[in-house]
Coordinates of C-alpha atoms and ligand atoms in Angstrom, one line a residue:
M1 CA -25.5 -17.4 32.9
T2 CA -22.9 -16.5 30.3
E3 CA -22.7 -13.0 29.1
P4 CA -23.3 -12.2 25.4
L5 CA -20.3 -12.3 23.3
H6 CA -18.6 -8.9 22.8
P7 CA -20.0 -7.4 19.6
V8 CA -16.6 -6.8 18.0
L9 CA -15.7 -10.5 18.6
A10 CA -19.1 -11.7 17.3
A11 CA -18.6 -9.5 14.2
C12 CA -15.3 -11.3 13.3
D13 CA -16.4 -14.9 14.3
K14 CA -14.1 -15.0 17.3
D15 CA -14.7 -17.0 20.5
R16 CA -14.7 -15.5 24.0
L17 CA -11.4 -13.7 23.8
A18 CA -10.7 -10.8 26.2
V19 CA -10.8 -7.5 24.3
L20 CA -7.9 -5.3 25.4
G21 CA -8.7 -2.6 22.9
E22 CA -11.3 -1.9 20.2
T23 CA -9.6 0.6 17.9
P24 CA -7.1 -0.8 17.0
L25 CA -8.6 -4.2 17.8
V26 CA -6.5 -6.1 20.3
A27 CA -7.8 -9.3 22.0
E28 CA -6.1 -12.1 23.9
T29 CA -7.2 -15.7 24.4
P30 CA -8.0 -17.0 27.9
E31 CA -5.5 -19.8 28.6
E32 CA -8.4 -22.4 28.9
L33 CA -9.3 -21.7 25.3
L34 CA -5.8 -22.6 24.2
D35 CA -6.5 -26.3 24.8
D36 CA -6.3 -27.4 21.2
E37 CA -3.1 -28.7 19.7
T38 CA -3.6 -26.4 16.7
T39 CA -5.3 -23.1 17.8
P40 CA -8.4 -22.6 15.7
V41 CA -8.7 -19.2 14.0
S42 CA -11.7 -18.4 16.2
R43 CA -9.4 -18.6 19.3
F44 CA -6.4 -16.9 17.8
F45 CA -5.4 -13.7 19.5
I46 CA -5.5 -10.4 17.6
R47 CA -3.0 -7.5 17.7
N48 CA -3.4 -4.5 15.5
N49 CA -1.3 -1.3 15.8
G50 CA -3.1 0.8 13.3
L51 CA -6.3 0.9 11.3
L52 CA -7.3 -2.1 9.1
P53 CA -6.6 -2.0 5.4
D54 CA -9.5 -2.0 2.9
P55 CA -11.0 -5.5 3.3
A56 CA -12.2 -5.4 -0.3
L57 CA -8.6 -5.6 -1.7
D58 CA -8.5 -8.3 -4.3
P59 CA -6.1 -11.2 -3.3
E60 CA -5.6 -11.9 -7.0
A61 CA -4.2 -8.4 -7.5
W62 CA -2.0 -8.6 -4.4
T63 CA 1.7 -8.0 -5.0
L64 CA 4.8 -8.3 -2.8
T65 CA 7.7 -6.3 -3.7
V66 CA 11.2 -7.4 -2.7
D67 CA 13.7 -4.6 -3.3
G68 CA 16.8 -2.8 -1.8
E69 CA 20.0 -4.8 -1.5
V70 CA 19.0 -7.4 -4.1
E71 CA 20.4 -8.2 -7.5
T72 CA 16.9 -8.3 -9.1
V73 CA 13.9 -6.5 -7.7
L74 CA 10.9 -8.9 -7.5
R75 CA 7.2 -8.2 -7.8
L76 CA 5.3 -11.3 -7.0
S77 CA 1.6 -12.2 -7.0
L78 CA 0.2 -14.9 -4.7
A79 CA 0.1 -17.2 -7.8
D80 CA 3.8 -16.4 -8.5
L81 CA 4.7 -17.4 -4.9
R82 CA 2.8 -20.7 -5.2
Q83 CA 4.2 -21.5 -8.6
R84 CA 7.8 -20.4 -8.3
F85 CA 8.7 -21.7 -4.8
P86 CA 8.1 -24.9 -2.8
V87 CA 5.0 -24.6 -0.6
R88 CA 5.6 -25.6 3.0
T89 CA 3.4 -26.0 6.1
F90 CA 4.7 -25.7 9.6
R91 CA 2.8 -25.5 12.9
M92 CA 4.4 -22.6 14.8
V93 CA 3.8 -20.4 17.7
L94 CA 3.1 -16.7 17.2
E95 CA 3.5 -14.7 20.4
C96 CA 3.2 -11.0 21.1
G97 CA 6.5 -9.5 22.5
G98 CA 4.4 -8.0 25.4
N99 CA 2.8 -11.3 26.4
G100 CA 2.8 -11.4 30.2
R101 CA 3.2 -7.7 30.6
S102 CA 0.3 -7.2 33.0
F103 CA 2.1 -9.1 35.7
L104 CA 4.8 -6.5 36.0
S105 CA 4.6 -3.9 38.6
P106 CA 4.7 -0.9 38.3
R107 CA 2.6 -1.3 35.3
A108 CA 4.6 -1.1 32.0
E109 CA 3.4 0.8 29.0
G110 CA 1.3 -1.1 26.4
N111 CA -1.5 -3.7 26.2
P112 CA -2.1 -5.5 29.4
W113 CA -1.6 -9.1 28.2
T114 CA -1.9 -11.9 30.7
H115 CA -0.5 -15.1 29.1
G116 CA -2.9 -15.2 26.1
G117 CA -1.1 -13.1 23.5
V118 CA -0.2 -16.3 21.8
G119 CA -1.5 -19.0 19.5
C120 CA 0.0 -21.9 17.5
A121 CA -1.4 -22.4 14.0
E122 CA -0.5 -24.3 10.9
W123 CA 1.0 -21.7 8.6
T124 CA 1.3 -22.5 4.8
G125 CA 3.4 -20.5 2.5
V126 CA 6.8 -20.3 1.0
S127 CA 10.1 -19.7 2.8
L128 CA 11.2 -16.1 2.6
R129 CA 14.7 -17.7 2.1
D130 CA 13.7 -19.1 -1.3
V131 CA 12.4 -15.7 -2.4
L132 CA 15.5 -13.9 -1.2
Q133 CA 17.6 -16.4 -3.0
A134 CA 15.7 -15.8 -6.2
A135 CA 16.2 -12.1 -5.8
G136 CA 19.9 -12.5 -5.0
L137 CA 21.1 -10.7 -1.9
T138 CA 24.0 -8.3 -2.5
P139 CA 27.1 -8.5 -0.2
A140 CA 25.8 -5.4 1.6
A141 CA 22.4 -7.1 2.6
A142 CA 22.2 -6.9 6.4
H143 CA 18.6 -6.5 7.5
T144 CA 15.0 -6.7 6.4
A145 CA 12.3 -4.0 6.6
H146 CA 8.7 -5.0 6.5
Y147 CA 5.8 -3.0 5.2
G148 CA 2.0 -3.8 5.3
A149 CA -1.1 -2.2 3.8
D150 CA -2.6 -1.0 7.1
P151 CA -2.5 2.7 7.7
D152 CA -1.3 4.3 10.9
K153 CA -3.8 5.0 13.7
T154 CA -4.3 8.6 12.4
G155 CA -5.5 7.2 9.1
D156 CA -2.5 8.7 7.3
S157 CA -1.7 6.0 4.7
T158 CA 1.8 7.5 4.1
I159 CA 2.8 6.4 7.7
P160 CA 3.2 2.7 8.3
S161 CA 1.4 1.5 11.4
L162 CA 4.4 -0.7 12.2
S163 CA 7.5 -1.5 10.2
R164 CA 10.0 -3.9 11.8
G165 CA 12.8 -6.0 10.4
M166 CA 15.3 -8.7 11.3
P167 CA 18.9 -9.6 10.6
V168 CA 19.2 -11.5 7.3
E169 CA 20.3 -14.6 9.2
K170 CA 16.8 -14.9 10.7
A171 CA 15.2 -14.1 7.4
L172 CA 17.2 -17.0 5.8
E173 CA 15.8 -19.7 8.2
A174 CA 13.6 -22.2 6.4
H175 CA 10.8 -21.6 8.9
T176 CA 10.5 -17.9 8.3
L177 CA 7.5 -18.0 6.0
L178 CA 5.6 -15.8 3.6
A179 CA 2.2 -17.3 4.7
F180 CA -1.0 -17.3 2.6
A181 CA -2.9 -19.9 4.6
M182 CA -3.7 -20.6 8.2
N183 CA -5.0 -24.0 9.4
G184 CA -5.5 -25.0 5.8
E185 CA -7.8 -22.1 4.9
P186 CA -6.8 -18.9 2.9
L187 CA -5.2 -16.6 5.5
P188 CA -8.0 -14.7 7.2
F189 CA -8.1 -10.9 6.7
L190 CA -7.8 -10.2 10.4
H191 CA -4.6 -12.2 10.6
G192 CA -3.0 -10.4 7.7
G193 CA -4.7 -12.0 4.6
P194 CA -3.9 -12.4 1.9
L195 CA -0.2 -12.4 2.8
R196 CA 1.8 -12.1 6.0
L197 CA 5.2 -12.9 7.4
V198 CA 5.5 -15.5 10.1
V199 CA 8.8 -15.1 11.9
P200 CA 8.7 -17.8 14.6
G201 CA 10.3 -17.6 18.0
W202 CA 10.7 -13.8 17.9
P203 CA 8.2 -11.1 18.9
G204 CA 5.0 -11.3 16.9
S205 CA 5.5 -7.7 15.6
L206 CA 8.1 -9.1 13.1
S207 CA 5.3 -11.2 11.5
Q208 CA 4.0 -8.3 9.4
K209 CA 0.4 -8.7 8.3
W210 CA -1.0 -7.5 4.9
L211 CA 2.6 -7.7 3.7
T212 CA 3.3 -5.6 0.6
R213 CA 7.0 -5.0 0.6
I214 CA 10.2 -6.4 2.0
W215 CA 13.0 -3.9 1.6
I216 CA 16.5 -5.4 2.2
R217 CA 18.7 -2.9 3.8
D218 CA 22.5 -2.5 4.4
R219 CA 21.9 -1.6 8.0
E220 CA 19.5 -2.2 10.9
H221 CA 16.0 -1.0 10.0
D222 CA 14.7 2.1 11.7
G223 CA 11.0 2.1 10.9
P224 CA 8.2 2.4 13.5
G225 CA 8.7 -0.3 16.1
M226 CA 12.5 -0.3 15.7
T227 CA 13.6 2.7 17.6
G228 CA 13.5 4.2 21.1
L229 CA 12.0 1.8 23.7
S230 CA 10.1 -0.3 21.1
Y231 CA 10.9 -4.0 21.3
R232 CA 14.0 -3.2 23.2
V233 CA 15.1 -4.4 26.6
P234 CA 17.8 -3.1 28.9
T235 CA 21.2 -4.9 28.8
Q236 CA 21.3 -5.0 32.6
P237 CA 18.6 -5.7 35.1
L238 CA 16.6 -2.7 36.3
A239 CA 14.8 -2.2 39.6
P240 CA 11.0 -2.2 38.9
G241 CA 10.1 1.3 37.7
Q242 CA 13.7 2.4 37.3
D243 CA 14.3 5.1 34.7
I244 CA 16.3 3.6 31.8
G245 CA 18.8 6.6 32.0
G246 CA 21.9 5.8 30.0
I247 CA 21.6 2.0 30.2
P248 CA 22.0 0.6 26.7
L249 CA 19.2 -1.3 25.1
R250 CA 19.2 -4.4 22.9
I251 CA 16.5 -5.5 20.4
L252 CA 14.4 -8.3 21.8
E253 CA 15.0 -11.3 19.6
S254 CA 14.2 -14.9 20.8
M255 CA 11.2 -14.9 23.2
P256 CA 11.8 -16.5 26.6
V257 CA 10.4 -19.9 27.7
R258 CA 6.8 -19.9 28.8
S259 CA 4.0 -22.3 29.5
I260 CA 0.3 -22.2 30.0
I261 CA -2.2 -24.4 31.8
S262 CA -5.1 -25.0 29.5
S263 CA -7.1 -27.4 31.8
P264 CA -8.4 -27.2 34.4
G265 CA -9.7 -23.6 34.0
P266 CA -9.5 -21.0 36.7
E267 CA -11.8 -21.2 39.7
T268 CA -13.1 -24.6 38.7
S269 CA -14.5 -26.9 41.4
H270 CA -13.7 -30.6 41.5
P271 CA -15.7 -33.2 43.4
A272 CA -15.0 -33.6 47.1
G273 CA -12.6 -36.6 47.5
T274 CA -10.8 -36.0 44.2
R275 CA -7.3 -37.3 44.8
N276 CA -5.9 -37.1 41.3
L277 CA -6.0 -33.9 39.2
S278 CA -5.2 -34.2 35.5
V279 CA -3.6 -31.0 34.3
R280 CA -2.6 -30.2 30.7
G281 CA -1.3 -27.3 28.7
A282 CA 1.3 -26.0 26.3
A283 CA 4.9 -24.7 26.5
W284 CA 7.3 -23.0 24.0
A285 CA 10.7 -21.4 24.1
G286 CA 11.4 -18.9 21.3
D287 CA 14.3 -20.2 19.2
D288 CA 14.9 -22.9 21.8
E289 CA 13.2 -26.2 22.6
V290 CA 11.2 -27.1 25.7
N291 CA 13.2 -29.6 27.8
A292 CA 10.8 -30.1 30.7
V293 CA 7.6 -28.9 32.2
D294 CA 7.0 -29.4 36.0
V295 CA 3.8 -28.8 37.8
T296 CA 3.1 -27.9 41.5
L297 CA 0.0 -27.7 43.7
D298 CA 1.9 -26.3 46.7
G299 CA 3.7 -23.3 45.5
G300 CA 6.8 -25.1 44.5
V301 CA 7.4 -27.2 47.5
T302 CA 6.9 -30.4 45.5
W303 CA 7.0 -30.7 41.7
T304 CA 5.5 -33.4 39.4
P305 CA 7.2 -33.7 35.9
A306 CA 4.8 -33.5 33.0
V307 CA 4.7 -35.9 30.1
L308 CA 5.6 -33.9 26.9
T309 CA 4.4 -34.6 23.4
T310 CA 6.9 -34.3 20.5
P311 CA 6.4 -31.1 18.5
L312 CA 5.5 -31.5 14.8
N313 CA 8.4 -29.4 13.7
R314 CA 10.7 -26.7 15.0
Y315 CA 8.8 -23.8 16.6
D316 CA 5.7 -25.9 17.2
W317 CA 4.6 -25.7 20.8
T318 CA 5.0 -28.7 23.2
R319 CA 1.7 -30.0 24.6
W320 CA 2.1 -31.5 28.1
R321 CA 0.0 -33.3 30.7
A322 CA 0.5 -34.4 34.3
D323 CA -1.5 -36.2 37.0
L324 CA -1.2 -34.5 40.4
A325 CA -1.8 -36.1 43.7
V326 CA -4.3 -34.0 45.7
P327 CA -3.6 -34.6 49.4
A328 CA -6.9 -33.3 50.8
D329 CA -9.9 -31.4 49.9
G330 CA -9.4 -27.6 49.8
A331 CA -8.2 -24.7 47.7
Y332 CA -5.1 -24.9 45.6
T333 CA -3.2 -23.0 42.9
V334 CA -1.7 -25.1 40.1
H335 CA 1.5 -23.6 38.7
A336 CA 3.4 -24.9 35.6
R337 CA 7.1 -24.2 35.0
A338 CA 8.7 -24.9 31.6
T339 CA 12.5 -25.2 31.2
D340 CA 14.2 -24.6 27.9
S341 CA 17.1 -26.5 26.2
Q342 CA 19.6 -24.1 27.8
G343 CA 18.3 -24.9 31.3
R344 CA 16.5 -21.6 31.7
A345 CA 13.2 -22.0 33.6
Q346 CA 10.3 -19.6 34.3
P347 CA 10.3 -17.5 37.4
F348 CA 7.6 -17.5 40.1
V349 CA 8.1 -13.8 40.5
P350 CA 7.6 -11.5 37.5
S351 CA 11.2 -10.5 36.8
N352 CA 13.2 -8.5 34.3
W353 CA 11.0 -5.4 34.6
N354 CA 11.6 -3.1 31.6
P355 CA 9.9 0.1 30.6
N356 CA 7.7 -1.4 27.8
G357 CA 7.2 -4.7 29.6
Y358 CA 8.6 -7.2 27.1
G359 CA 9.2 -10.9 27.7
C360 CA 7.7 -11.3 31.2
N361 CA 7.5 -15.1 31.4
V362 CA 6.3 -15.5 35.0
M363 CA 4.6 -18.9 35.6
H364 CA 0.9 -19.3 35.0
G365 CA -1.1 -20.0 38.1
V366 CA -4.6 -21.5 38.1
P367 CA -6.7 -21.4 41.3
I368 CA -8.9 -24.4 41.8
R369 CA -11.0 -26.0 44.6
V370 CA -11.5 -29.6 45.5
G371 CA -14.8 -30.1 47.4
S372 CA -17.1 -27.2 48.2
A373 CA -16.0 -24.2 50.2
P374 CA -16.6 -24.5 53.9
Ligands
MTE1 N1 0.7 -4.9 9.2 C1 0.7 -5.2 10.5 N2 1.3 -6.3 10.9 C2 1.4 -6.7 12.2 C3 0.8 -5.9 13.2 C4 0.2 -4.6 12.8 O1 -0.3 -3.9 13.6 N3 0.2 -4.4 11.4 N4 0.9 -6.2 14.5 C5 2.0 -7.1 14.9 C6 2.0 -7.7 16.2 S1 2.5 -6.6 17.4 C7 1.7 -8.9 16.5 S2 1.8 -9.5 18.1 C8 1.1 -9.8 15.5 C9 -0.3 -10.4 15.8 O2 -0.8 -11.2 14.8 P1 -2.3 -11.6 14.8 O3 -3.2 -10.4 14.9 O4 -2.5 -12.4 13.6 O5 -2.5 -12.5 16.1 O6 1.0 -9.2 14.2 C10 2.1 -8.3 13.9 N5 1.9 -7.9 12.6
MO2 MO1 2.8 -7.8 19.3

């Protein structure tokens, strides 16, 4: 018997996500629900840092302000964005910077994501680059600062819940979008509608939802989410649990390579005598490409290379499949290991422990059984 859907998920038309927090709402997608090439909205993870903005806000009245180190301050409606700039659609991965955090020990601060703080949707919008070119960057322009309409957890609307930014080089990539649609529908409110940023390959926190302002700064932005331990990782390996002390930190930019197994699901039973197991999933690698995915049934003693599909565009995930030979009935754990275009692969052991638990890309393992338990 399946349990009733969690009421907060039912209220927002979501599928069986795992709710990690209710206020603010945070929910991740079980890997076996990430089996579609394009993640449906109903299965797309949710991460909110503050309260939700007023859902009654009129999309027609929405304006985005672009100011700071620009020649001309712009105030643009959604209609202005559509009319003045080329509209583009890309399928791109959005992944929380803390995805994989729960595998670190000792437990790092923050939401205990397994591998499901990720989704890959078709985002439609205009390139931030085109808008910044229309505004004209001054020679001092160095960094963006993002603001959304959601108030801070305390409800104080003068404090942004989150305000991150990126070097202008990343902002000027064609794939960095001001998105107003997701999977061909107007951008859903919960995912930042009517307007959000999508900054692919980098931590999801840069992809500001309910976007109202982009301030171009002459220095690195210092809003909530930019300072202290937020989205920063040590510049040298720490022992698990080690105090950061005086070790310098760097801002986490490109996310590390990761893969998930979307079928078979965990704890599934396959008929006795099954000698071929079809396995499939997805892999992605931040700013890089996925070069290979290998799958093992025996803890890495033997590996089977997976067949990869060609991504639709840069930052799309790579879907993969493999047929594994099953030597005998019994219990197994399937592991998938992706390797990026720089030859970096995923570890078996959760590595790179850091105080806030960013970028833990340990392999996904799925326990299964062939034949019934003795
Ligand atoms: N305005 C606003 N934008 C935000 C956030 C937020 O709390 N407020 N959370 C960020 C984080 S940490 C992530 S991982 C992504 C999640 O996007 P999603 O909820 O559409 O999956 O949104 C980002 N954009
Ligand atoms: Mo996030």
